[in-house]
Short mmCIF file of C-alpha atoms in Angstrom, two decimals:
data_model
loop_
_atom_site.label_atom_id
_atom_site.label_comp_id
_atom_site.label_asym_id
_atom_site.label_seq_id
_atom_site.Cartn_x
_atom_site.Cartn_y
_atom_site.Cartn_z
CA UNK W 88 0.06 0.12 -0.21
CA UNK W 89 1.21 3.44 -0.50
CA UNK W 90 2.08 6.01 2.13
CA UNK W 91 1.34 8.94 2.20
CA UNK W 92 4.62 10.54 2.13
CA UNK W 93 5.29 9.31 -1.20
CA UNK W 94 1.69 10.25 -3.02
CA UNK W 95 4.14 13.50 -3.88
CA UNK W 96 7.32 14.31 -5.05
CA UNK W 97 8.78 17.00 -3.88
CA UNK W 98 8.83 19.17 -6.11
CA UNK W 99 4.94 18.52 -6.29
CA UNK W 100 5.05 19.07 -2.41
CA UNK W 101 6.19 22.89 -2.97
CA UNK W 102 3.90 23.56 -5.78
CA UNK W 103 1.26 22.74 -3.42
CA UNK W 104 2.41 24.76 -0.91
CA UNK W 105 3.18 27.22 -3.21
CA UNK W 106 -0.48 26.91 -4.29
CA UNK W 107 -2.10 27.10 -0.20
CA UNK W 108 0.74 30.52 -0.09
CA UNK W 109 -1.01 32.78 -2.96
CA UNK W 110 -4.58 31.09 -2.94
CA UNK W 111 -4.45 32.51 1.13
CA UNK W 112 -2.53 35.98 -0.05
CA UNK W 113 -6.68 36.31 -1.55
CA UNK W 114 -8.14 35.32 1.91
CA UNK W 115 -8.75 35.50 5.67
CA UNK W 116 -9.60 31.86 5.51
CA UNK W 117 -6.71 29.69 6.25
CA UNK W 118 -6.43 26.72 3.57
CA UNK W 119 -4.78 23.45 5.10
CA UNK W 120 -4.24 20.49 2.75
CA UNK W 121 -4.16 17.53 3.85
CA UNK W 122 -2.66 13.67 2.36
CA UNK W 123 -3.29 10.74 4.73
CA UNK W 124 -2.12 6.45 3.72
CA UNK W 125 -5.70 5.73 4.98
CA UNK W 126 -8.74 6.58 6.80
CA UNK W 127 -9.91 3.17 8.28
CA UNK W 128 -8.02 0.07 9.48
CA UNK W 129 -10.26 -2.25 7.66
CA UNK W 130 -9.44 -5.99 9.09
CA UNK W 131 -13.03 -7.29 7.68
CA UNK W 132 -11.78 -6.99 4.22
CA UNK W 133 -8.67 -8.86 5.36
CA UNK W 134 -10.87 -11.72 6.67
CA UNK W 135 -12.87 -12.26 3.72
CA UNK W 136 -10.08 -12.47 1.67
CA UNK W 137 -8.20 -15.18 4.38
CA UNK W 138 -11.94 -17.24 4.58
CA UNK W 139 -12.07 -17.28 0.47
CA UNK W 140 -8.17 -18.19 0.22
CA UNK W 141 -8.57 -20.95 2.33
CA UNK W 142 -11.53 -22.28 0.93
CA UNK W 143 -10.07 -22.59 -2.02
CA UNK W 144 -6.66 -24.02 -0.62
CA UNK W 145 -8.66 -27.10 1.41
CA UNK W 146 -11.08 -27.66 -1.97
CA UNK W 147 -8.24 -28.39 -3.86
CA UNK W 148 -6.11 -30.71 -1.13
CA UNK W 149 -9.53 -32.38 -1.56
CA UNK W 150 -9.90 -32.57 -5.10
CA UNK W 151 -5.32 -34.08 -5.00
CA UNK W 152 -6.83 -36.94 -2.15
CA UNK W 153 -9.84 -37.89 -4.80
CA UNK W 154 -8.09 -37.90 -7.37
CA UNK W 155 -5.27 -40.09 -5.54
CA UNK W 156 -5.04 -43.82 -6.79
CA UNK W 157 -6.27 -46.25 -4.79
CA UNK W 158 -3.47 -49.09 -2.82
CA UNK W 159 -3.72 -52.53 -4.82
CA UNK W 160 -3.90 -53.84 -1.75
CA UNK W 161 -5.54 -53.56 1.52
CA UNK W 162 -2.48 -53.56 3.19
CA UNK W 163 -0.85 -50.54 1.56
CA UNK W 164 -0.88 -47.20 3.33
CA UNK W 165 -4.12 -45.90 3.50
CA UNK W 166 -3.98 -42.09 2.21
CA UNK W 167 -7.23 -41.27 2.78
CA UNK W 168 -5.70 -40.97 6.43
CA UNK W 169 -3.54 -37.32 6.15
CA UNK W 170 -7.15 -35.86 4.05
CA UNK W 171 -8.55 -34.68 7.03
CA UNK W 172 -4.86 -33.26 8.58
CA UNK W 173 -4.08 -32.37 4.75
CA UNK W 174 -7.53 -29.97 4.50
CA UNK W 175 -7.06 -28.36 7.65
CA UNK W 176 -3.55 -27.58 6.87
CA UNK W 177 -4.29 -26.23 3.61
CA UNK W 178 -7.91 -24.15 5.23
CA UNK W 179 -5.14 -22.20 8.26
CA UNK W 180 -2.45 -21.45 5.51
CA UNK W 181 -4.66 -20.41 2.58
CA UNK W 182 -6.13 -17.90 5.11
CA UNK W 183 -3.07 -16.54 6.92
CA UNK W 184 -1.90 -16.14 2.59
CA UNK W 185 -4.95 -14.40 1.62
CA UNK W 186 -5.35 -12.25 4.58
CA UNK W 187 -1.66 -11.37 4.79
CA UNK W 188 -2.28 -10.13 0.94
CA UNK W 189 -5.07 -8.14 1.51
CA UNK W 190 -2.97 -6.58 4.15
CA UNK W 191 0.47 -6.21 1.49
CA UNK W 192 -2.47 -5.14 -1.67
CA UNK W 193 -4.73 -2.43 -0.73
CA UNK W 194 -6.41 -3.03 -4.27
CA UNK W 195 -7.28 -6.47 -3.36
CA UNK W 196 -8.55 -4.75 0.31
CA UNK W 197 -10.81 -2.18 -1.39
CA UNK W 198 -12.17 -4.74 -3.73
CA UNK W 199 -13.84 -6.49 -0.41
CA UNK W 200 -15.31 -2.71 0.78
CA UNK W 201 -17.99 -1.12 0.43
CA UNK W 202 -17.90 1.30 -0.93
CA UNK W 203 -19.81 2.99 1.97
CA UNK W 204 -18.00 2.28 4.60
CA UNK W 205 -14.69 3.61 2.58
CA UNK W 206 -17.06 7.43 2.83
CA UNK W 207 -18.00 6.92 6.13
CA UNK W 208 -14.21 6.13 6.76
CA UNK W 209 -12.63 9.06 4.83
CA UNK W 210 -15.69 11.18 6.60
CA UNK W 211 -14.44 10.20 10.11
CA UNK W 212 -11.29 10.53 9.84
CA UNK W 213 -11.15 14.13 8.10
CA UNK W 214 -13.33 15.33 11.52
CA UNK W 215 -10.50 13.80 13.31
CA UNK W 216 -8.17 15.63 11.36
CA UNK W 217 -10.23 18.91 11.39
CA UNK W 218 -9.81 19.17 15.26
CA UNK W 219 -6.91 17.58 15.71
CA UNK W 220 -5.05 20.05 13.90
CA UNK W 221 -7.06 23.35 15.41
CA UNK W 222 -7.57 24.00 12.40
CA UNK W 223 -11.20 24.49 13.56
CA UNK W 224 -9.63 26.96 16.07
CA UNK W 225 -8.86 30.25 13.89
CA UNK W 226 -9.71 33.84 15.20
CA UNK W 227 -12.71 34.48 12.56
CA UNK W 228 -13.81 30.17 12.30
CA UNK W 229 -12.57 30.61 8.68
CA UNK W 230 -10.64 26.90 8.65
CA UNK W 231 -10.22 24.95 5.74
CA UNK W 232 -9.91 21.54 5.15
CA UNK W 233 -8.78 19.70 1.63
CA UNK W 234 -8.65 16.20 2.63
CA UNK W 235 -7.45 13.32 0.90
CA UNK W 236 -6.61 9.59 1.88
CA UNK W 237 -4.58 7.65 -0.89
CA UNK W 238 -5.84 4.39 0.24
CA UNK W 239 -9.81 4.59 -0.04
CA UNK W 240 -8.94 6.93 -3.40
CA UNK W 241 -11.04 9.60 -1.68
CA UNK W 242 -11.12 13.15 -0.89
CA UNK W 243 -13.06 15.42 2.11
CA UNK W 244 -13.17 19.04 2.46
CA UNK W 245 -14.14 20.79 5.51
CA UNK W 246 -14.96 24.25 6.76
CA UNK W 247 -15.34 25.82 9.62
CA UNK W 248 -18.53 27.69 10.51
CA UNK W 249 -17.69 31.06 8.92
CA UNK W 250 -16.73 29.20 5.65
CA UNK W 251 -19.92 27.47 5.50
CA UNK W 252 -22.10 30.60 6.03
CA UNK W 253 -20.52 32.97 3.62
CA UNK W 254 -19.15 29.74 0.98
CA UNK W 255 -21.96 26.96 1.54
CA UNK W 256 -21.72 23.09 1.60
CA UNK W 257 -22.40 22.60 -1.83
CA UNK W 258 -19.61 24.36 -2.88
CA UNK W 259 -17.35 22.45 -0.88
CA UNK W 260 -18.84 19.61 -2.53
CA UNK W 261 -18.10 20.93 -5.82
CA UNK W 262 -14.56 21.10 -4.50
CA UNK W 263 -14.78 17.43 -3.32
CA UNK W 264 -15.83 16.08 -6.23
CA UNK W 265 -13.40 17.39 -8.19
CA UNK W 266 -10.17 16.51 -6.13
CA UNK W 267 -11.66 12.70 -6.01
CA UNK W 268 -11.98 12.80 -9.70
CA UNK W 269 -8.29 13.88 -9.83
CA UNK W 270 -7.27 11.92 -7.99
CA UNK W 271 -8.81 8.48 -10.02
CA UNK W 272 -7.47 10.03 -13.23
CA UNK W 273 -3.88 10.31 -11.98
CA UNK W 274 -3.60 14.28 -12.27
CA UNK W 275 -3.49 14.18 -8.02
CA UNK W 276 -0.95 17.54 -7.20
CA UNK W 277 -2.42 19.48 -10.06
CA UNK W 278 -6.43 18.83 -8.95
CA UNK W 279 -5.34 19.40 -5.23
CA UNK W 280 -3.53 23.07 -7.07
CA UNK W 281 -6.29 23.63 -8.95
CA UNK W 282 -8.72 22.94 -6.09
CA UNK W 283 -6.75 25.16 -3.57
CA UNK W 284 -6.46 27.65 -5.78
CA UNK W 285 -10.40 27.72 -6.42
CA UNK W 286 -11.38 28.00 -3.53
CA UNK W 287 -8.88 30.76 -2.44
CA UNK W 288 -10.50 32.75 -5.11
CA UNK W 289 -14.27 31.50 -3.93
CA UNK W 290 -13.45 32.47 -0.46
CA UNK W 291 -11.28 35.88 -1.21
CA UNK W 292 -14.82 37.13 -2.83
CA UNK W 293 -16.74 36.14 0.51
CA UNK W 294 -14.05 36.22 3.11
CA UNK W 295 -11.59 38.44 1.16
CA UNK W 296 -7.95 39.35 3.21
CA UNK W 297 -7.68 41.91 5.40
CA UNK W 298 -4.50 44.82 5.55
CA UNK W 299 -3.62 43.17 9.27
CA UNK W 300 -4.46 39.48 8.38
CA UNK W 301 -2.23 37.37 10.16
CA UNK W 302 -1.37 33.66 8.94
CA UNK W 303 -2.46 31.32 11.44
CA UNK W 304 -1.97 28.08 10.63
CA UNK W 305 1.26 27.18 8.88
CA UNK W 306 0.78 26.77 4.66
CA UNK W 307 1.96 23.49 4.56
CA UNK W 308 0.96 20.19 3.32
CA UNK W 309 0.39 17.59 6.11
CA UNK W 310 1.83 13.96 5.83
CA UNK W 311 0.01 11.70 8.12
CA UNK W 312 2.47 7.93 6.87
CA UNK W 313 0.34 6.67 10.18
#
């Protein structure tokens, strides 16, 4: 699974942070971009993949024993005595192998995770990040979180009270949809910069920057690998 710290190159990180600084030069809002490796743990999909692999391995073991030749006399070695232990071993090994594969390959784990669960986990983690990074503590309640989650290939855009009142939830939803589409199309850095730019333009019209405005939050990309 790709880590958030490798999702953007150093040059792309510099471009994103420059986009934040430029956007905030037009508005009193504080724009905070965040990229996270994953928003949830997703243990259940790993178990599901493990069960499927275990079942297949057990079925293969059973078929192998069904196809084994019978001994010519009753005094020969009876393969059947090993059938049940072999099936049980195959089941356990298949489960462990499948669970490990799902843990290592994000696409496999994502395949067995309901889309609604992915969306809910991203929304929950984005809200947690919003509060953990004190985006809700700006003086004018003008914080805006632009959150990317690599594993889920989803995004969330959260605004504080003043942003919601002046800009509206529908505008934030549109920014989020465009950012999510950019992630799926592979134009992730460009899409993030464009969304930050457009957010700055929109916020500049409703929350213009004052001459004595203070930059309360750093113009950096926050990376969450855990």
